[in-house]
mmCIF file with all atom_site columns, C-alpha atoms in Angstrom:
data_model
loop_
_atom_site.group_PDB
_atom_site.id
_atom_site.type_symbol
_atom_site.label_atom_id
_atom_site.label_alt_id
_atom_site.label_comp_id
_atom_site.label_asym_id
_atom_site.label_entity_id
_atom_site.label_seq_id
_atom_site.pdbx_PDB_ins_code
_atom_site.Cartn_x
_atom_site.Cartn_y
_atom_site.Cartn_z
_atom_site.occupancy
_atom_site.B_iso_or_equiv
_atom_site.pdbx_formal_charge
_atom_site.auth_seq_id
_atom_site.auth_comp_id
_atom_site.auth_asym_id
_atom_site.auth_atom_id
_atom_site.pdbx_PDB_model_num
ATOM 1  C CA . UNK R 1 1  ? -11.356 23.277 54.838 1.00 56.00 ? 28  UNK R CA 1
ATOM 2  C CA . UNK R 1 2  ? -13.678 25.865 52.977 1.00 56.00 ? 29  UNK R CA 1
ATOM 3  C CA . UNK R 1 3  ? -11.699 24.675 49.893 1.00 57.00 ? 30  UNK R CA 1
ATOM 4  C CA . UNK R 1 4  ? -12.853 21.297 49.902 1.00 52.00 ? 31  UNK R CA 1
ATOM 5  C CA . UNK R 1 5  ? -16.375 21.684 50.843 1.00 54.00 ? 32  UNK R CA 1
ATOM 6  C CA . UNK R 1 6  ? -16.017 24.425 47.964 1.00 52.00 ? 33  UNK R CA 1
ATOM 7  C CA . UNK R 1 7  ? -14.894 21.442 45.415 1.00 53.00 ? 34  UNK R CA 1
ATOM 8  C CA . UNK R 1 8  ? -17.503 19.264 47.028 1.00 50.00 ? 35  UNK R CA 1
ATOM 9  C CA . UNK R 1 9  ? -20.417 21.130 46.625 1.00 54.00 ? 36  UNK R CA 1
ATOM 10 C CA . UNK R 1 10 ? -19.373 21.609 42.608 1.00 52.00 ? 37  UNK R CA 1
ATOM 11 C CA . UNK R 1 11 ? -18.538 18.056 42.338 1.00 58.00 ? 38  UNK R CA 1
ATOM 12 C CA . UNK R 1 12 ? -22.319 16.854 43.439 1.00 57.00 ? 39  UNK R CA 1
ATOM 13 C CA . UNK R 1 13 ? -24.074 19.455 41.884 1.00 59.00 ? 40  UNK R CA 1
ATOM 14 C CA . UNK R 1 14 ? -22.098 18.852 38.183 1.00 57.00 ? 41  UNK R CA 1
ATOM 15 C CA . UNK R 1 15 ? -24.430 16.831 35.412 1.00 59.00 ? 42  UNK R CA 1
ATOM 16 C CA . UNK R 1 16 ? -23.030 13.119 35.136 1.00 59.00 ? 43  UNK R CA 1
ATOM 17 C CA . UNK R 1 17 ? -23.732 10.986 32.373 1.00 58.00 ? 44  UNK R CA 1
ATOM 18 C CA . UNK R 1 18 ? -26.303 8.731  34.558 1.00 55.00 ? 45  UNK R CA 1
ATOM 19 C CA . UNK R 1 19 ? -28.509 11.985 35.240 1.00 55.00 ? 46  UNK R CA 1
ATOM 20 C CA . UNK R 1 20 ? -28.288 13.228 31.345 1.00 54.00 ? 47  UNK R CA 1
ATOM 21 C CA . UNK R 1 21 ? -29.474 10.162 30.224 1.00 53.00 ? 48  UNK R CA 1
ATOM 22 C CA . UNK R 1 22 ? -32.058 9.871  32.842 1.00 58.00 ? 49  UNK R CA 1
ATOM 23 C CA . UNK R 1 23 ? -33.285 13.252 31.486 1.00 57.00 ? 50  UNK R CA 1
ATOM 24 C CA . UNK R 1 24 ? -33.075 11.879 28.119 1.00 53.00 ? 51  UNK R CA 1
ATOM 25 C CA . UNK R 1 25 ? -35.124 8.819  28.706 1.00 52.00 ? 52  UNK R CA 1
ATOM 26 C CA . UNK R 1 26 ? -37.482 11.155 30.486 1.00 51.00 ? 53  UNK R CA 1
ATOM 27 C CA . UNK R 1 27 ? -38.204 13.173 27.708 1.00 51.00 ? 54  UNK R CA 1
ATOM 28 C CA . UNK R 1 28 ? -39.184 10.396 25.140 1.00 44.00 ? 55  UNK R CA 1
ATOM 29 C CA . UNK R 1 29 ? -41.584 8.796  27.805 1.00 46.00 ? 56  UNK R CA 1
ATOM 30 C CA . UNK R 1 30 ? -43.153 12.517 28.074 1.00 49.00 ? 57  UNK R CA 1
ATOM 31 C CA . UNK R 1 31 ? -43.396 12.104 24.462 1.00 60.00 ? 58  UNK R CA 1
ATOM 32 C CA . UNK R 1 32 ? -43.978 8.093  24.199 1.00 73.00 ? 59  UNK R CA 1
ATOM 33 C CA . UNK R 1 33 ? -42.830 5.713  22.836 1.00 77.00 ? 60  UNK R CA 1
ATOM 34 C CA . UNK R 1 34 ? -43.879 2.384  20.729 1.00 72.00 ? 61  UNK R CA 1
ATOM 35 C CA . UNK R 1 35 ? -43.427 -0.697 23.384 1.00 78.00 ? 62  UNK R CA 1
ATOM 36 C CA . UNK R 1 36 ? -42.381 -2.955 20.894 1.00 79.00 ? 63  UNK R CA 1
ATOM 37 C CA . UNK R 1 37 ? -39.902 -0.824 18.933 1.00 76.00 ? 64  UNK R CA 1
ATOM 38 C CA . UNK R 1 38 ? -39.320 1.931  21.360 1.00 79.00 ? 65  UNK R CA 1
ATOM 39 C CA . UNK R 1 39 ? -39.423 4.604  18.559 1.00 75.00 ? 66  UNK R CA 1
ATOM 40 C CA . UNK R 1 40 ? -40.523 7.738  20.036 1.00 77.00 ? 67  UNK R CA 1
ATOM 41 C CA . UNK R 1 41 ? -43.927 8.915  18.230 1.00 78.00 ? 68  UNK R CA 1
ATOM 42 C CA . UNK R 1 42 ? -44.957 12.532 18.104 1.00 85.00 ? 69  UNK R CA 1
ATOM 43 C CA . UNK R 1 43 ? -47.628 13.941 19.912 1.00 90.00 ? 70  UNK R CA 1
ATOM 44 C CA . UNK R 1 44 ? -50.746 14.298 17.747 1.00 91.00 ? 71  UNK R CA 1
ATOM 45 C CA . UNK R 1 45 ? -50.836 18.514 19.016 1.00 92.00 ? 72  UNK R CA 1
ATOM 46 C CA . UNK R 1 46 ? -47.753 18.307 16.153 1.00 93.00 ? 73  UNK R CA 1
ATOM 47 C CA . UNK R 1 47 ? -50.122 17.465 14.105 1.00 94.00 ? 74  UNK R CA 1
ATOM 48 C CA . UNK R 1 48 ? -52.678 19.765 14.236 1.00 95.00 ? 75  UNK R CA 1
ATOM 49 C CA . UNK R 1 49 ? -50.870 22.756 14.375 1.00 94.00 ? 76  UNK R CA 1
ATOM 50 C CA . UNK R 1 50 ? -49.412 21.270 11.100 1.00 95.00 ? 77  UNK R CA 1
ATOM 51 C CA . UNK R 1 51 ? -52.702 21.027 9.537  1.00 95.00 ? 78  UNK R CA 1
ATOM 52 C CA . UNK R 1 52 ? -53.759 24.124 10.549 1.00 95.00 ? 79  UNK R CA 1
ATOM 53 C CA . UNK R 1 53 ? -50.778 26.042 8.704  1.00 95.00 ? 80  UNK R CA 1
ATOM 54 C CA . UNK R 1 54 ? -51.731 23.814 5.961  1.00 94.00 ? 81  UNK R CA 1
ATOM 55 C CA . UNK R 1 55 ? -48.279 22.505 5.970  1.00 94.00 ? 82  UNK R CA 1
ATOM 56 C CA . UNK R 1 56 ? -48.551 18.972 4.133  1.00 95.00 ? 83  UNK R CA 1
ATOM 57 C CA . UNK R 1 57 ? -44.613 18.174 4.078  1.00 95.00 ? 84  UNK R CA 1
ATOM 58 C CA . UNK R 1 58 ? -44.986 18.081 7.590  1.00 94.00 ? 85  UNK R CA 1
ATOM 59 C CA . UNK R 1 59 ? -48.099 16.617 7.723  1.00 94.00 ? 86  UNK R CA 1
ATOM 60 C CA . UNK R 1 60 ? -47.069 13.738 5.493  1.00 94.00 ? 87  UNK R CA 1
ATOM 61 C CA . UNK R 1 61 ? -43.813 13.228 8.098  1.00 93.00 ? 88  UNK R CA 1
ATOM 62 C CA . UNK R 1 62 ? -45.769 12.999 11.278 1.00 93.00 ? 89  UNK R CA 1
ATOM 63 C CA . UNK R 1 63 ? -48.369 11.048 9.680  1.00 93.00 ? 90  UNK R CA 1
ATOM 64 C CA . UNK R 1 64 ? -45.720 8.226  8.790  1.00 92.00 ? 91  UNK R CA 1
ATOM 65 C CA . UNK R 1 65 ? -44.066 8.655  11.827 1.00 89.00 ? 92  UNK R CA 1
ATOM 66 C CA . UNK R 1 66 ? -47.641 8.147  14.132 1.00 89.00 ? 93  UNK R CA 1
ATOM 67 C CA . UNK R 1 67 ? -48.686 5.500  12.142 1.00 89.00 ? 94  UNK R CA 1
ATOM 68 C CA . UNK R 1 68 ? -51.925 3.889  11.045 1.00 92.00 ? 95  UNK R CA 1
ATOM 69 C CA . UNK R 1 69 ? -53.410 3.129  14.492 1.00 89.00 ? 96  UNK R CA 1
ATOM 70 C CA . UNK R 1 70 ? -52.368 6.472  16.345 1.00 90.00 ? 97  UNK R CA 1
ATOM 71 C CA . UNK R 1 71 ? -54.160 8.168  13.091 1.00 93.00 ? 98  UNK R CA 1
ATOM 72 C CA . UNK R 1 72 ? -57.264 6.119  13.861 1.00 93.00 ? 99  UNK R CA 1
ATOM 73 C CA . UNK R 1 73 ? -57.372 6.937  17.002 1.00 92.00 ? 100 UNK R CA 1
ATOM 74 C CA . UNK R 1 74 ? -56.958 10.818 16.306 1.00 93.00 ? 101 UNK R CA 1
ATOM 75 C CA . UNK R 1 75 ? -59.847 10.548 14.115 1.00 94.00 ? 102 UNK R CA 1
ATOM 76 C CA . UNK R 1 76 ? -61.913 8.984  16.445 1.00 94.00 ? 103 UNK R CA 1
ATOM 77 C CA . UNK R 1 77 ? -61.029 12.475 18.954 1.00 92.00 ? 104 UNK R CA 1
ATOM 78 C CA . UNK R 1 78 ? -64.034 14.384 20.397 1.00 93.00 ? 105 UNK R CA 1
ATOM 79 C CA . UNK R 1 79 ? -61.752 17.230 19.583 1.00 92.00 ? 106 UNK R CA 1
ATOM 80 C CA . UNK R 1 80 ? -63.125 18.607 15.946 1.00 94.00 ? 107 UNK R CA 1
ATOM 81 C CA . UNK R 1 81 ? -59.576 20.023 15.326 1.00 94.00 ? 108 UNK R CA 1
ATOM 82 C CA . UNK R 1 82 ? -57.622 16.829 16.358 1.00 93.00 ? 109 UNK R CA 1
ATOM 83 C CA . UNK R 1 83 ? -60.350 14.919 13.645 1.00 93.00 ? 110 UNK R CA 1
ATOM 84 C CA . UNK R 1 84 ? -59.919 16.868 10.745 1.00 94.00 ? 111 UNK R CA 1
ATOM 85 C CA . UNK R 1 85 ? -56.119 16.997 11.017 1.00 94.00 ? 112 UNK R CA 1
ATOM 86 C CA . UNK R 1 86 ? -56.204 13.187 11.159 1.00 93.00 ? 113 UNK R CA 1
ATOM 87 C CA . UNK R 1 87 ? -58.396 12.690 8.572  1.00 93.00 ? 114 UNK R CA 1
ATOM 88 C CA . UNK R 1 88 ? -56.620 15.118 6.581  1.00 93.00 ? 115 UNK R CA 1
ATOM 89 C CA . UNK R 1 89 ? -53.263 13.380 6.794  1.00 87.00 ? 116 UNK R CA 1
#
């Protein structure tokens, strides 16, 4: 009897495929998402921390992947930091 309450307890506490993907599908709404494409966009903090290593590969990259509006909206940020890094990209 210990046995099989033994094999139970591993069998319901084992990842299935249902709860990975749940945990996938978590993470890109944590990061969001567009609603009409449902590409996941990076946060603008990415950004930032790109500008401020002066890193304009990666600057270019997240700027393309945020797009035109998110960028507008970045430069529209109280945040002085989160401005300049949108304006510079």
């Amino acid at each position: 009897m210990k046995g099989f309450v033994w094999v139970l307890a591993l069998a319901l506490a084992a990842p299935t495929p249902a709860r990975a993907a749940s945990a996938a599908a978590a993470k890109v709404r944590a990061r969001g998402a567009d609603a009409r494409t449902g590409r996941a966009y990076p946060p603008v903090a990415e950004l930032v921390k790109a500008a401020r290593k002066n890193d304009r590969a990666t600057m270019e990259r997240l700027a393309a992947r945020l797009g035109v509006a998110r960028l507008g909206e970045a430069a529209r940020d109280p945040s002085a930091a989160t401005a300049q890094a949108a304006l510079a990209a």
